[in-house]
mmCIF file of C-alpha atoms in Angstrom:
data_model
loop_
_atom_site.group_PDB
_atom_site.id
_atom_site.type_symbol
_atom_site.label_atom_id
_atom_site.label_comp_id
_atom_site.label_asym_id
_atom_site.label_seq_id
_atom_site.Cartn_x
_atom_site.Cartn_y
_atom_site.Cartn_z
ATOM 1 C CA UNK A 1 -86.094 48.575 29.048
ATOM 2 C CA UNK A 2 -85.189 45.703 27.037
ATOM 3 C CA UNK A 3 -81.883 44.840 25.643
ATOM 4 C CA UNK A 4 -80.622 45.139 21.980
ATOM 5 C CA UNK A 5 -81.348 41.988 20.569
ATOM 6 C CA UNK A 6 -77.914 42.289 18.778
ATOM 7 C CA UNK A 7 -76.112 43.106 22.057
ATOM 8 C CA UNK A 8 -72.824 41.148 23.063
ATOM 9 C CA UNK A 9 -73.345 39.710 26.911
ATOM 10 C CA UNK A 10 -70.603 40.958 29.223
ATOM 11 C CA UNK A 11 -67.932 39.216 29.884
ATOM 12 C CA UNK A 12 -67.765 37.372 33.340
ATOM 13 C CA UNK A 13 -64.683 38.960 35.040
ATOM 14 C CA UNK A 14 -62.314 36.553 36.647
ATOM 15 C CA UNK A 15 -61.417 36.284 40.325
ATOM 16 C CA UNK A 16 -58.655 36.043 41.126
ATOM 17 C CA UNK A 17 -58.569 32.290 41.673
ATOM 18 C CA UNK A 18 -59.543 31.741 38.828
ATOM 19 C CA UNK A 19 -56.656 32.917 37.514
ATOM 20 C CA UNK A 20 -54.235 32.063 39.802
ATOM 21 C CA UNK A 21 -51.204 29.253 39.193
ATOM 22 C CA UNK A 22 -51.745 26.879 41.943
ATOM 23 C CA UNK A 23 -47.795 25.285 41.530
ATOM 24 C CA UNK A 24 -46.711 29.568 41.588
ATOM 25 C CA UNK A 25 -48.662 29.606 44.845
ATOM 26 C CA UNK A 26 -47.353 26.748 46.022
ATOM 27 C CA UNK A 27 -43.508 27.252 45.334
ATOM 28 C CA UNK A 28 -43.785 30.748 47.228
ATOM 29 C CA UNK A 29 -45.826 28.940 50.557
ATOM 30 C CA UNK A 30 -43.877 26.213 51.052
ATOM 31 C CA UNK A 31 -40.369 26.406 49.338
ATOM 32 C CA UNK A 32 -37.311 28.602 50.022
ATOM 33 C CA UNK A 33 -34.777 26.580 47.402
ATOM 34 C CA UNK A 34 -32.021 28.297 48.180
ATOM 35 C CA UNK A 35 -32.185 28.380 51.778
ATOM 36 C CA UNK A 36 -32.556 24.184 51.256
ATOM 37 C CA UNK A 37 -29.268 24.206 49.265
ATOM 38 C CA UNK A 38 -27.533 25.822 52.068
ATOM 39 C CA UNK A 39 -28.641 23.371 54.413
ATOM 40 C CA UNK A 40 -27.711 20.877 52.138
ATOM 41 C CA UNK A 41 -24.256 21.821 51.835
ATOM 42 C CA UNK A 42 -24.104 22.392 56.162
ATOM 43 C CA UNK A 43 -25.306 18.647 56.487
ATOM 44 C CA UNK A 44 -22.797 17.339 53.979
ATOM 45 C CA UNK A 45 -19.528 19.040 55.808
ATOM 46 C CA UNK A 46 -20.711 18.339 58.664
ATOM 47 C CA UNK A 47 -20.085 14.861 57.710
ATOM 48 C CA UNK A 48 -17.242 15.421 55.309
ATOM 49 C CA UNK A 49 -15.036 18.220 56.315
ATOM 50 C CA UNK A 50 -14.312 20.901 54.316
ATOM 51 C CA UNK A 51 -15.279 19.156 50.950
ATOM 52 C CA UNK A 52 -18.318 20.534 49.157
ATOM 53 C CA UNK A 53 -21.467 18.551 47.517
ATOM 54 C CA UNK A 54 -21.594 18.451 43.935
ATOM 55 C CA UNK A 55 -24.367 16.528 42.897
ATOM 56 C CA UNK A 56 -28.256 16.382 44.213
ATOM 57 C CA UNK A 57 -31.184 13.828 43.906
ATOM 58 C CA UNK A 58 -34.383 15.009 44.693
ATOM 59 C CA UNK A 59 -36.846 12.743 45.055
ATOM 60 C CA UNK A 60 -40.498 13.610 45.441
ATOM 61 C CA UNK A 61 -39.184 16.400 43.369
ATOM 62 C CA UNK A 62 -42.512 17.872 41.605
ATOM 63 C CA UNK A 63 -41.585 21.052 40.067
ATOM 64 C CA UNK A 64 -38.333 20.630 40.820
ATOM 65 C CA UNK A 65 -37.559 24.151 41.815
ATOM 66 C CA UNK A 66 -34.681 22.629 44.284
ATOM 67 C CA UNK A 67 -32.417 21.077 41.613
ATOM 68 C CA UNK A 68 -32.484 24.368 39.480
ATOM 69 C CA UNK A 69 -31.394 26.795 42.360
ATOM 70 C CA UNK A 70 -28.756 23.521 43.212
ATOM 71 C CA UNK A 71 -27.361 23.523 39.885
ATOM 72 C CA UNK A 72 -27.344 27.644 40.014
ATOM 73 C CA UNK A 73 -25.233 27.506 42.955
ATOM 74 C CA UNK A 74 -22.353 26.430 42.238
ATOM 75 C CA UNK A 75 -20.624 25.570 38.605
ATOM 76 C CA UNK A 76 -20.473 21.985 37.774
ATOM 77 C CA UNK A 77 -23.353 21.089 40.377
ATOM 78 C CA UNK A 78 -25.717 18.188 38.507
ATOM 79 C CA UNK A 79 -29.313 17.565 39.933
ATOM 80 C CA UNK A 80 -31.262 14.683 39.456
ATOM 81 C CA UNK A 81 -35.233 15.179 40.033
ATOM 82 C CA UNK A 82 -37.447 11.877 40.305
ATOM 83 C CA UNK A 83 -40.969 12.221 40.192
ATOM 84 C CA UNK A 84 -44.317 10.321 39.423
ATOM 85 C CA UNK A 85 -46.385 13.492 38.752
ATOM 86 C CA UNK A 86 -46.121 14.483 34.660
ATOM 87 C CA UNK A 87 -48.096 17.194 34.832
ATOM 88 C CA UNK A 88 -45.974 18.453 37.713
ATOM 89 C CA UNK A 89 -42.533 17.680 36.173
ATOM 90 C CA UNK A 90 -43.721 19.484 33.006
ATOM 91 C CA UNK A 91 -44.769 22.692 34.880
ATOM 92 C CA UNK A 92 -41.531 22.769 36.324
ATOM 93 C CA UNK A 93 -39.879 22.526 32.480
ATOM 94 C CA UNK A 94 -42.305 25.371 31.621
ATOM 95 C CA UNK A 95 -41.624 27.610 34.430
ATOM 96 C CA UNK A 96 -38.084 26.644 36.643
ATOM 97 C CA UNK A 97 -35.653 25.010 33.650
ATOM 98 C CA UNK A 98 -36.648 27.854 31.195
ATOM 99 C CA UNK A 99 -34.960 30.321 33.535
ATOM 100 C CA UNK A 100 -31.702 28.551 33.471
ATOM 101 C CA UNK A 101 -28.942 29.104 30.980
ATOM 102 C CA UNK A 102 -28.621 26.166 28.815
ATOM 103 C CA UNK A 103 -24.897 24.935 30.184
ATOM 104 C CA UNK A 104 -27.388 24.548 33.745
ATOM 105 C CA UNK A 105 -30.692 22.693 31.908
ATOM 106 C CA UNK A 106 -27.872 20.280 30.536
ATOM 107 C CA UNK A 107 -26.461 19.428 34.797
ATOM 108 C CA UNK A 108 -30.585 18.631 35.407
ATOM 109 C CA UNK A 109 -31.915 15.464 34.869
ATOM 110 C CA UNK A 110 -35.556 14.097 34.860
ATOM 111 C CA UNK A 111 -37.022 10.972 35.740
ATOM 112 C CA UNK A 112 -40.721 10.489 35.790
ATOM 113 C CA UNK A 113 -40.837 7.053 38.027
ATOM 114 C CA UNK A 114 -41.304 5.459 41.814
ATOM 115 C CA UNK A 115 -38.444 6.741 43.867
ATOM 116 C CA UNK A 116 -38.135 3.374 44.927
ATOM 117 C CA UNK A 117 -35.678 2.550 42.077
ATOM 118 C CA UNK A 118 -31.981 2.527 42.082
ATOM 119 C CA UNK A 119 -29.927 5.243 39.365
ATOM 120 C CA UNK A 120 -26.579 6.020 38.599
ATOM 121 C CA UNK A 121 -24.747 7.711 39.270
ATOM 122 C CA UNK A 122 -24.768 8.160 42.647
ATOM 123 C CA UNK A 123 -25.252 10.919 44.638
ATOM 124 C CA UNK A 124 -23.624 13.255 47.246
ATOM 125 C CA UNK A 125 -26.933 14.719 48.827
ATOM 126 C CA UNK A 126 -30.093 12.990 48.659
ATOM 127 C CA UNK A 127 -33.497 14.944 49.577
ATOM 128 C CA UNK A 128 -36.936 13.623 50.456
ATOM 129 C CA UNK A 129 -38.498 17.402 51.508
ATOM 130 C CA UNK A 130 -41.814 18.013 52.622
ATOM 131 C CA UNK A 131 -42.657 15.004 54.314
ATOM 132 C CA UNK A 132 -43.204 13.191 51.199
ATOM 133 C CA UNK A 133 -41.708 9.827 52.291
ATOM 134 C CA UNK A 134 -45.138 9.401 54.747
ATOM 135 C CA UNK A 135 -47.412 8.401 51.296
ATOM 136 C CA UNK A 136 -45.372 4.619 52.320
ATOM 137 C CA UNK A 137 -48.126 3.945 54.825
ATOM 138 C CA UNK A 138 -46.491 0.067 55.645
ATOM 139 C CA UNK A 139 -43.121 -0.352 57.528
ATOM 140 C CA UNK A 140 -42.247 -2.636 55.120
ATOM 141 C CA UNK A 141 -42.342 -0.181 52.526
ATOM 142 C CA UNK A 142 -40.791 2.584 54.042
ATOM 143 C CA UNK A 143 -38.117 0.393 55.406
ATOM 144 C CA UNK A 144 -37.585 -0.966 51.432
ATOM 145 C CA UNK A 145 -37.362 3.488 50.410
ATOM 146 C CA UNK A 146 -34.524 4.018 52.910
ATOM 147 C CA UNK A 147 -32.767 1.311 51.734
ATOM 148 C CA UNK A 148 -32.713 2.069 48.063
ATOM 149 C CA UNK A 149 -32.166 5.572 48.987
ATOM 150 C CA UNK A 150 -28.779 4.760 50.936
ATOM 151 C CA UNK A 151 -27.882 3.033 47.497
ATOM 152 C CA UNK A 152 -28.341 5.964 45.574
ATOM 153 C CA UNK A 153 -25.815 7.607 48.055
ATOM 154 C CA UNK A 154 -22.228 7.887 47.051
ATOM 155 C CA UNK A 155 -19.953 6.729 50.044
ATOM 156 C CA UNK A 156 -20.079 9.481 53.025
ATOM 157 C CA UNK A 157 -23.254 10.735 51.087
ATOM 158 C CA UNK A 158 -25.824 12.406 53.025
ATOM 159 C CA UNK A 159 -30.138 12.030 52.608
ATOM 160 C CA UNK A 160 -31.963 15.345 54.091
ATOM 161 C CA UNK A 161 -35.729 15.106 55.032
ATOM 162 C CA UNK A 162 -37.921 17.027 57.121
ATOM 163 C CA UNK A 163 -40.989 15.936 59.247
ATOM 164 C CA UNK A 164 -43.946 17.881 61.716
ATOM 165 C CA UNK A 165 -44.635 16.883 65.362
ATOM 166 C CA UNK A 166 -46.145 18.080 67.948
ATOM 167 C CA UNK A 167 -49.368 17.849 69.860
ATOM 168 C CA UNK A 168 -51.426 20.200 67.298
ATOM 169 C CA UNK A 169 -50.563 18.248 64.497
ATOM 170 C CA UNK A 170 -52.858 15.657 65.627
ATOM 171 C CA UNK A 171 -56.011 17.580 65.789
ATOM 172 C CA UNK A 172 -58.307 17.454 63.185
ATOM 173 C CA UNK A 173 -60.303 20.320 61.632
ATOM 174 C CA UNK A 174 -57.386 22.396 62.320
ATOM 175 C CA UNK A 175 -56.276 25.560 60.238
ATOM 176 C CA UNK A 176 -53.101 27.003 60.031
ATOM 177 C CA UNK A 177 -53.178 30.724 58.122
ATOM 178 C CA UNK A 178 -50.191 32.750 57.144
ATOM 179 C CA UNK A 179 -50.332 36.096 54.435
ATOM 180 C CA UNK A 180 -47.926 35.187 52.498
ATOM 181 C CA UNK A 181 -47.845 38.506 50.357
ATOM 182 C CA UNK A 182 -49.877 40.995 51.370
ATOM 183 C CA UNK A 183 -52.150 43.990 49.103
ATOM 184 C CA UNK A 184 -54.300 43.226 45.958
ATOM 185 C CA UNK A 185 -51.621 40.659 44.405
ATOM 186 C CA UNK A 186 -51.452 38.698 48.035
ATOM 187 C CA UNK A 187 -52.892 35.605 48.670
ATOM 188 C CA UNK A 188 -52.989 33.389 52.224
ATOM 189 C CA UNK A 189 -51.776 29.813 52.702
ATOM 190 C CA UNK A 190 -53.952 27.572 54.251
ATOM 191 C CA UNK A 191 -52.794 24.280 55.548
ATOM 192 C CA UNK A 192 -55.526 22.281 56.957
ATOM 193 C CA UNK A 193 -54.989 19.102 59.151
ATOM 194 C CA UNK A 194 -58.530 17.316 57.987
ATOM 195 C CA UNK A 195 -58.356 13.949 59.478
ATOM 196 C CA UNK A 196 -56.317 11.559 61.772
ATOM 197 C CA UNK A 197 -56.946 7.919 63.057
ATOM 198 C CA UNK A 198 -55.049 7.139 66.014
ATOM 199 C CA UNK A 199 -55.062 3.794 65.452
ATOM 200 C CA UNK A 200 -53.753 3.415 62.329
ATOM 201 C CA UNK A 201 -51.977 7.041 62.025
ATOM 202 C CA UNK A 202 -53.677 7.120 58.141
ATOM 203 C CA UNK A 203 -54.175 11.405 58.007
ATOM 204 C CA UNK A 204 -55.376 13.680 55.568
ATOM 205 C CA UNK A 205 -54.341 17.056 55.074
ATOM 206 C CA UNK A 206 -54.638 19.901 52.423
ATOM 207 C CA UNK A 207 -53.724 22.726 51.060
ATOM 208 C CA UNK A 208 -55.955 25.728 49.900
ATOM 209 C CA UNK A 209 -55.772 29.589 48.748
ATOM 210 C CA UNK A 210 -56.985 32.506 49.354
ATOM 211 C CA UNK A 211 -56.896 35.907 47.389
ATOM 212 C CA UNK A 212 -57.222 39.496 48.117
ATOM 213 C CA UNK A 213 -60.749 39.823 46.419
ATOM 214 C CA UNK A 214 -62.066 37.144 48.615
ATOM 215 C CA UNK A 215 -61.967 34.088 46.041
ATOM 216 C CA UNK A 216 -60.404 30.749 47.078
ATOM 217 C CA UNK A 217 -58.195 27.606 45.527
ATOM 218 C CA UNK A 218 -60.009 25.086 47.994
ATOM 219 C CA UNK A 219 -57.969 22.399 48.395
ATOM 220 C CA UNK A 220 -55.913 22.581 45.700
ATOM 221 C CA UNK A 221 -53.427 19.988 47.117
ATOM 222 C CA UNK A 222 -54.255 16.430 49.060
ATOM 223 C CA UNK A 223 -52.318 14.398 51.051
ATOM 224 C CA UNK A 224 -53.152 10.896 52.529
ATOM 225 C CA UNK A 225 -50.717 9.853 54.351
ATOM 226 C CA UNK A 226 -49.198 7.698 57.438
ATOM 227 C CA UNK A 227 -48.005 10.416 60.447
ATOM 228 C CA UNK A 228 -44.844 8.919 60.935
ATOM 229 C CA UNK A 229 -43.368 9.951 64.408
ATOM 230 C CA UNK A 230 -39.335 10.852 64.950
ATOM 231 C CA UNK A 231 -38.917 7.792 66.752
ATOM 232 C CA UNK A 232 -40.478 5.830 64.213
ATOM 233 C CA UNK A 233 -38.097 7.214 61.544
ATOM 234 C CA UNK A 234 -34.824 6.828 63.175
ATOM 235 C CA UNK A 235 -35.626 3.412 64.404
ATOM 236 C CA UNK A 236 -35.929 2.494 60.506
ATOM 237 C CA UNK A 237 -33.212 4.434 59.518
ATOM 238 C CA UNK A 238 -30.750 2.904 61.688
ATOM 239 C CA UNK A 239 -31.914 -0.685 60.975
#
């Protein structure tokens, strides 16, 4: 039977994918902002006593989603959020700022440049999350980012980072799979471990999606980096 020759074509449905937010999928995988602040605010009387952190730089920031639940959390809190990424920092303005009232968009403050540069004022708590400090593959260079981070600190300051270890993390081809919401809206996180040179510790790892209806975000995040090792880290740290 032939078709109509005036006959629309059907639309192509969308999977879900396709239609997916891959910095909404990626702020529910990975972040928990205000668990982070919490931990901020342990480390920093830890050091300091009773007296409470007021202001927050967080570099590596991307979307930035730490410095709005910081400046949420307590009144007069100011955030500062460094960044490289535009397209990241802007799809934070889009979807994290807009939520806050406009007396806590004025305590954030954006900078789109290398974290490697020195701002004022300085800072109470300073976080590099997510092991973003590894993209400084050299020593050198990582040795040159602690130091410029200590002088964004305000006396008896405190920086926060996180790092992996283990044996597994050094095996490539590896998968790690978690649901993190389950039914027809869910989606799984995928972290895959792709490569890793044991002589120069240069890895590669990324992170993908994948829906309810089968579709996938493949690798929709990269990450070259050096695997830095504890050791390696406080060594540089205390020099």
């Amino acid at each position: 039977r032939r078709k109509h020759p005036m006959a629309k074509p059907k639309k192509k449905k969308l999977t879900l994918a396709e239609k997916a937010d891959k910095f909404q999928c990626y702020q529910k995988s990975v972040q928990t902002p205000e668990h982070e602040v919490e931990f901020f605010e342990q480390a920093y009387r830890e050091a300091n006593g009773q007296k409470s952190p007021m202001s927050l730089r967080e570099d590596f920031c991307g979307t930035f989603a730490v410095c709005c639940e910081w400046v949420q959390s307590k009144l007069a809190r100011t955030a500062l959020g460094v960044d490289l990424c535009d397209e990241t920092l802007q799809w934070g303005r889009d979807h994290n700022l807009v939520k806050l009232s406009e007396e806590e968009q004025a305590r954030v403050r954006l900078l789109e440049q290398d974290v490697r540069k020195r701002n004022r004022p300085a800072v109470d708590v300073l976080a590099a999350q997510n092991f973003s400090f590894w993209l400084f593959k050299t020593r050198s260079e990582l040795l040159d980012y602690f130091k410029i981070a200590k002088s964004n600190l305000r006396p008896g300051g405190v920086m926060v980072m996180d790092m992996m270890g283990g044996g597994d993390c050094y095996q490539e081809a590896s998968v790690d799979k978690r649901t993190i919401k389950k039914g027809k809206k869910g989606f799984q996180y995928w972290w895959e471990q792709a490569s890793f040179n044991p002589v120069s510790a240069d890895a590669s790892f990324y992170i993908s999606f994948k829906f309810a209806d089968g579709s996938k975000l493949k690798r929709a995040f990269g990450y070259h980096w050096r695997f830095w090792t504890i050791p390696e880290v406080r060594e540089l740290l205390e020099e």
